[in-house]
Coordinates of C-alpha atoms and ligand atoms in Angstrom, one line a residue:
M16 CA 0.0 0.0 0.0
Y17 CA 1.1 3.6 -0.6
L18 CA -0.6 5.9 1.8
Q19 CA -0.2 9.6 1.7
R20 CA -1.3 9.9 5.3
R21 CA -1.0 7.5 8.2
N22 CA -2.9 8.7 11.2
R23 CA -1.4 5.9 13.4
I24 CA 2.0 7.6 13.3
L25 CA 0.9 10.0 16.0
R26 CA -0.5 7.2 18.2
Q27 CA 2.4 4.8 18.3
S28 CA 3.8 5.5 21.8
A29 CA 2.6 7.0 25.0
A30 CA 5.2 9.8 24.5
I31 CA 3.9 10.9 21.1
R32 CA 0.3 10.5 22.1
S33 CA 0.9 12.9 25.0
L34 CA 2.7 15.4 22.7
V35 CA -0.3 15.7 20.4
A36 CA -3.0 15.4 23.1
E37 CA -5.6 18.1 22.6
T38 CA -7.1 18.1 26.0
I39 CA -5.1 17.9 29.2
L40 CA -6.7 17.8 32.7
T41 CA -4.9 19.7 35.5
P42 CA -5.8 20.1 39.2
S43 CA -6.9 23.7 38.7
D44 CA -9.7 22.5 36.4
F45 CA -11.5 21.1 39.4
I46 CA -14.0 22.3 41.9
L47 CA -14.6 19.9 44.8
P48 CA -18.2 19.9 46.3
L49 CA -18.1 19.5 50.1
F50 CA -21.0 18.4 52.2
I51 CA -20.9 20.0 55.7
D52 CA -22.7 18.8 58.8
E53 CA -23.1 20.3 62.3
G54 CA -21.2 18.8 65.2
E55 CA -17.6 17.7 65.8
N56 CA -15.7 14.8 64.5
V57 CA -18.8 13.7 62.5
K58 CA -18.1 11.8 59.3
T59 CA -21.0 10.1 57.5
E60 CA -20.7 8.1 54.3
I61 CA -23.4 8.9 51.8
S62 CA -25.1 5.6 51.2
S63 CA -25.6 6.2 47.5
M64 CA -22.2 7.8 47.0
Q65 CA -19.7 5.2 48.3
G66 CA -16.4 6.7 49.4
Y67 CA -17.9 10.2 49.7
Y68 CA -18.7 11.7 53.1
R69 CA -20.6 14.5 54.8
N70 CA -18.2 15.9 57.4
S71 CA -18.4 18.3 60.3
L72 CA -16.6 21.6 60.0
D73 CA -13.5 20.6 61.9
I74 CA -12.9 17.6 59.6
T75 CA -13.8 19.8 56.6
V76 CA -11.2 22.4 57.5
R77 CA -8.5 19.7 57.7
E78 CA -9.7 18.3 54.4
V79 CA -9.5 21.7 52.7
K80 CA -5.8 22.1 53.8
E81 CA -5.1 18.8 52.2
L82 CA -6.9 19.7 49.0
W83 CA -4.9 23.0 48.7
S84 CA -1.6 21.1 49.2
M85 CA -2.7 18.7 46.4
G86 CA -3.3 21.6 44.0
I87 CA -7.0 21.8 44.1
K88 CA -8.0 25.5 44.0
S89 CA -11.7 25.6 44.7
V90 CA -14.4 24.0 46.8
L91 CA -18.1 24.4 46.5
L92 CA -19.9 24.3 49.9
F93 CA -23.2 22.6 50.7
I94 CA -24.5 22.3 54.2
K95 CA -27.0 19.9 55.8
S96 CA -29.4 22.0 57.8
K97 CA -31.0 20.7 61.0
D98 CA -34.7 19.9 60.6
E99 CA -35.8 22.3 63.2
L100 CA -34.2 25.2 61.2
K101 CA -36.2 24.4 58.1
D102 CA -39.2 26.5 57.2
N103 CA -40.9 28.0 54.1
T104 CA -39.0 31.3 54.2
G105 CA -35.5 30.0 54.1
K106 CA -34.4 32.5 56.7
E107 CA -31.7 30.3 58.2
A108 CA -30.0 30.7 54.8
W109 CA -29.0 34.2 55.7
N110 CA -28.3 33.7 59.4
P111 CA -24.9 35.3 59.9
D112 CA -24.1 32.5 62.4
G113 CA -25.6 29.7 60.2
L114 CA -23.5 26.6 59.4
M115 CA -22.8 27.9 55.9
Q116 CA -21.5 31.3 57.1
R117 CA -19.4 29.7 59.9
S118 CA -18.0 27.3 57.3
I119 CA -17.0 30.0 54.9
K120 CA -15.2 31.9 57.6
A121 CA -13.4 28.8 59.0
I122 CA -12.3 27.7 55.6
K123 CA -11.1 31.1 54.4
N124 CA -9.4 31.6 57.7
A125 CA -7.5 28.2 57.5
V126 CA -6.7 28.5 53.7
P127 CA -7.2 32.1 52.6
E128 CA -6.2 31.4 49.0
M129 CA -8.7 28.6 48.5
I130 CA -11.5 29.8 46.2
V131 CA -14.6 29.2 48.3
M132 CA -17.8 28.9 46.3
T133 CA -21.2 28.6 48.0
D134 CA -24.4 27.0 46.9
V135 CA -27.2 29.5 46.8
A136 CA -30.7 27.8 46.8
L137 CA -33.3 27.3 49.5
D138 CA -33.6 23.5 49.2
P139 CA -31.5 22.6 52.3
Y140 CA -33.5 25.1 54.3
S141 CA -37.0 24.3 52.9
I142 CA -39.5 22.1 54.7
Y143 CA -40.6 21.2 51.3
G144 CA -37.2 20.4 49.9
H145 CA -37.8 22.9 47.1
D146 CA -35.3 25.5 45.9
G147 CA -37.8 28.3 46.5
I148 CA -40.7 29.5 48.6
V149 CA -43.9 27.5 48.2
K150 CA -47.4 29.1 47.9
E151 CA -50.4 27.0 47.1
G152 CA -48.3 24.2 45.8
E153 CA -46.2 26.5 43.6
I154 CA -42.6 27.6 43.8
V155 CA -43.0 31.4 43.6
N156 CA -40.3 33.2 41.6
D157 CA -40.0 36.8 42.8
E158 CA -40.2 36.2 46.6
T159 CA -37.7 33.4 46.2
V160 CA -35.3 35.8 44.4
D161 CA -35.6 38.2 47.3
A162 CA -34.5 35.4 49.7
L163 CA -31.6 34.3 47.4
V164 CA -30.4 37.9 47.3
K165 CA -30.2 38.0 51.1
M166 CA -28.5 34.6 51.1
S167 CA -25.9 35.7 48.6
V168 CA -25.1 38.9 50.4
S169 CA -24.7 37.0 53.7
H170 CA -22.3 34.5 52.0
A171 CA -20.3 37.5 50.6
A172 CA -20.2 39.1 54.0
A173 CA -18.8 35.8 55.5
G174 CA -16.1 35.9 52.9
A175 CA -17.2 33.7 50.0
D176 CA -15.3 34.3 46.8
V177 CA -18.0 33.1 44.5
V178 CA -21.7 32.6 45.1
A179 CA -23.3 29.9 43.0
P180 CA -27.1 30.2 42.6
S181 CA -28.3 26.7 41.7
D182 CA -32.0 27.4 41.9
M183 CA -33.0 28.3 38.3
M184 CA -35.4 31.1 39.4
D185 CA -35.8 33.8 36.7
G186 CA -33.9 37.1 37.2
R187 CA -31.9 36.1 40.2
I188 CA -28.5 36.7 38.7
G189 CA -29.3 40.4 38.0
A190 CA -30.8 40.8 41.4
I191 CA -27.8 39.3 43.2
R192 CA -25.3 41.3 41.2
E193 CA -27.2 44.5 42.0
A194 CA -27.3 43.6 45.7
L195 CA -23.6 42.8 45.8
E196 CA -22.8 46.1 44.2
E197 CA -25.1 48.0 46.6
S198 CA -23.5 46.3 49.6
N199 CA -20.0 47.0 48.2
F200 CA -19.1 43.4 47.7
T201 CA -17.4 44.3 44.4
R202 CA -15.0 41.3 44.6
T203 CA -17.5 38.6 44.9
G204 CA -18.1 36.5 41.8
I205 CA -21.2 34.8 40.6
M206 CA -21.2 31.3 39.1
A207 CA -24.6 30.9 37.6
Y208 CA -26.2 27.4 37.2
S209 CA -27.5 28.7 33.9
A210 CA -28.5 25.4 32.2
K211 CA -29.5 23.2 35.0
Y212 CA -31.7 20.4 33.9
A213 CA -34.4 18.5 35.9
S214 CA -32.4 15.3 36.1
C215 CA -32.7 12.0 37.8
F216 CA -28.9 12.0 38.2
Y217 CA -29.2 14.3 41.3
G218 CA -30.8 11.4 43.3
P219 CA -27.8 10.6 45.5
F220 CA -27.1 14.2 46.3
R221 CA -30.5 14.4 47.9
D222 CA -29.5 11.5 50.2
A223 CA -26.4 13.5 51.1
L224 CA -28.3 16.5 52.3
D225 CA -31.7 15.0 53.0
S226 CA -33.2 17.5 50.6
A227 CA -35.4 15.5 48.3
P228 CA -38.6 17.5 47.3
G229 CA -41.4 16.6 49.6
F230 CA -44.0 17.0 46.9
G231 CA -43.9 17.0 43.1
D232 CA -40.6 17.6 41.3
K233 CA -38.4 20.4 40.1
K234 CA -39.6 20.6 36.5
T235 CA -41.3 24.0 36.9
Y236 CA -37.9 25.6 37.4
Q237 CA -35.2 23.3 36.2
M238 CA -34.9 22.8 32.4
N239 CA -36.5 20.0 30.4
Y240 CA -33.8 17.7 29.2
A241 CA -35.3 17.6 25.7
N242 CA -34.2 21.2 25.2
R243 CA -31.0 22.6 23.6
I244 CA -31.8 26.1 22.4
E245 CA -33.3 27.0 25.7
A246 CA -29.9 26.4 27.3
I247 CA -28.4 29.1 25.1
K248 CA -31.2 31.5 26.0
E249 CA -30.8 30.8 29.7
T250 CA -27.0 31.2 29.6
L251 CA -27.0 34.4 27.5
M252 CA -29.5 35.9 29.9
D253 CA -27.3 35.1 32.9
V254 CA -24.2 36.5 31.3
E255 CA -26.2 39.7 30.4
E256 CA -27.4 39.9 34.1
G257 CA -23.8 39.7 35.4
A258 CA -22.7 36.0 35.7
D259 CA -18.9 35.7 35.9
I260 CA -19.0 31.9 35.2
V261 CA -21.9 29.9 33.8
M262 CA -22.6 26.3 34.4
V263 CA -24.2 23.3 32.6
K264 CA -25.5 20.5 34.8
P265 CA -25.3 17.5 34.8
A266 CA -22.3 16.9 32.5
M267 CA -22.0 13.5 30.8
A268 CA -25.5 13.4 29.3
Y269 CA -25.2 17.0 28.3
L270 CA -21.8 17.2 26.5
D271 CA -23.6 18.7 23.4
I272 CA -25.0 21.5 25.6
I273 CA -21.5 22.2 27.2
R274 CA -20.1 22.6 23.7
E275 CA -22.9 24.8 22.4
V276 CA -22.7 27.0 25.5
K277 CA -19.0 27.2 25.2
D278 CA -19.3 28.4 21.7
A279 CA -22.0 31.0 22.6
V280 CA -20.4 32.8 25.5
T281 CA -17.1 34.6 26.3
V282 CA -17.2 33.8 30.0
P283 CA -15.7 30.6 31.5
V284 CA -18.0 27.6 31.4
S285 CA -18.2 25.1 34.2
A286 CA -19.9 21.7 34.2
Y287 CA -21.1 19.7 37.2
H288 CA -20.4 16.0 37.1
V289 CA -23.2 15.2 39.5
S290 CA -23.8 12.7 42.2
G291 CA -25.6 10.2 40.0
E292 CA -22.7 10.3 37.6
Y293 CA -20.3 9.6 40.5
A294 CA -22.6 6.8 41.8
M295 CA -22.8 5.0 38.4
I296 CA -19.0 4.8 38.1
K297 CA -18.7 3.6 41.7
A298 CA -21.4 1.0 41.4
A299 CA -20.0 -0.4 38.1
A300 CA -16.5 -0.5 39.5
K301 CA -17.7 -2.3 42.7
M302 CA -19.3 -4.9 40.5
G303 CA -16.0 -5.3 38.6
W304 CA -17.6 -4.1 35.4
L305 CA -15.6 -0.9 34.9
D306 CA -12.1 0.1 35.8
E307 CA -12.8 3.0 38.1
N308 CA -9.7 5.0 37.5
K309 CA -9.9 4.8 33.8
A310 CA -13.6 5.7 33.9
I311 CA -12.8 8.8 36.0
L312 CA -10.2 10.1 33.7
E313 CA -12.1 9.4 30.5
S314 CA -15.2 11.0 31.9
L315 CA -13.5 14.2 33.1
T316 CA -11.4 14.5 30.0
S317 CA -14.6 14.2 27.9
I318 CA -16.2 17.0 29.8
K319 CA -13.2 19.3 29.3
R320 CA -13.0 18.3 25.6
A321 CA -16.7 19.2 25.2
G322 CA -15.8 22.8 26.4
A323 CA -15.8 22.9 30.2
D324 CA -13.2 25.2 31.6
L325 CA -14.0 24.1 35.1
I326 CA -15.5 20.8 36.3
A327 CA -17.3 20.4 39.6
T328 CA -16.7 16.8 40.5
Y329 CA -16.7 14.5 43.5
F330 CA -13.8 12.7 41.8
A331 CA -11.5 15.8 42.0
K332 CA -9.1 14.2 44.6
D333 CA -9.0 10.9 42.8
A334 CA -8.4 12.6 39.5
V335 CA -5.5 14.7 40.9
K336 CA -3.9 11.6 42.4
L337 CA -4.3 9.8 39.1
L338 CA -2.8 12.7 37.1
N339 CA 0.2 12.8 39.4
A340 CA 0.7 9.0 39.3
Ligands
LIG426 N1 -27.6 22.0 43.6 C1 -27.0 20.7 43.7 C2 -27.8 19.6 43.0 O1 -28.9 19.9 42.6 C3 -27.3 18.2 42.8 C4 -25.9 18.0 42.6 C5 -25.5 16.5 42.4 O2 -26.4 15.7 42.2 O3 -24.4 16.2 42.6
LIG427 MG1 -32.4 31.5 34.1

């Protein structure tokens, strides 16, 4: 045979494959979500997320020091609220002494350079497990936005670097930006969950925070997974309203959306490799059906290749260890 072009030339050794690799994961690609609990020395494995824990703040602070030493530059905080603090206003969400606010302060105090991102949504504080205030069975938009604004400002006051509204109410990015400006928090960023789909892949997360919706589902605010153009509309609106970073969530079943969003905006794009995506790999690996380490690196590389500049993933630590191996 006489071939003008032999594509296998650039695949023949590990060295040449790495020379021409188009996508390279690095520790600073990752955001590690952390689940924080009240108490001391409390470490609870999430039943549907084997190998992943909800920790009290003392353990979390030690963990964040380790993460920084590994090269992980960002954590995304979620707290598990006590049942007696839950209501239908979400007011615990902006309590200056709430678990979230104490966590932000403790982490920034221990590792000032760590980029602390905070979840902004009412579900951990809601007796209904919904991301907003409920009236006559409906999740009301505008009153919820008022609550999210208070929540965001209180996170900024506690020292959060980036607030991350994950609720999908309309208009909240603009309202939060305006409030941050008015309160003089001009260094606080907003990572908007812009294209967050109503997904079954969030199931294990709701076990982690005991935040499953008490009635109905989240389809009146999170996006229909049948839709693509709507993701662009949502994302462009959030950028217009002042988002510094936009997000697509979940990740693996939405790689097309990540790519289209990446092509449509000039801000960094993040993707959230969610709890169900973690659980699938863990479960298959446990059965001996998948090589866990290979599945982790292939999944995260695919998400970056699709266009994600940042990846929120429960595998961040595992991935960094594998990249350094
Ligand atoms: N706001 C956080 C979620 O909705 C779920 C994340 C996950 O499933 O990992
Ligand atoms: Mg929106």
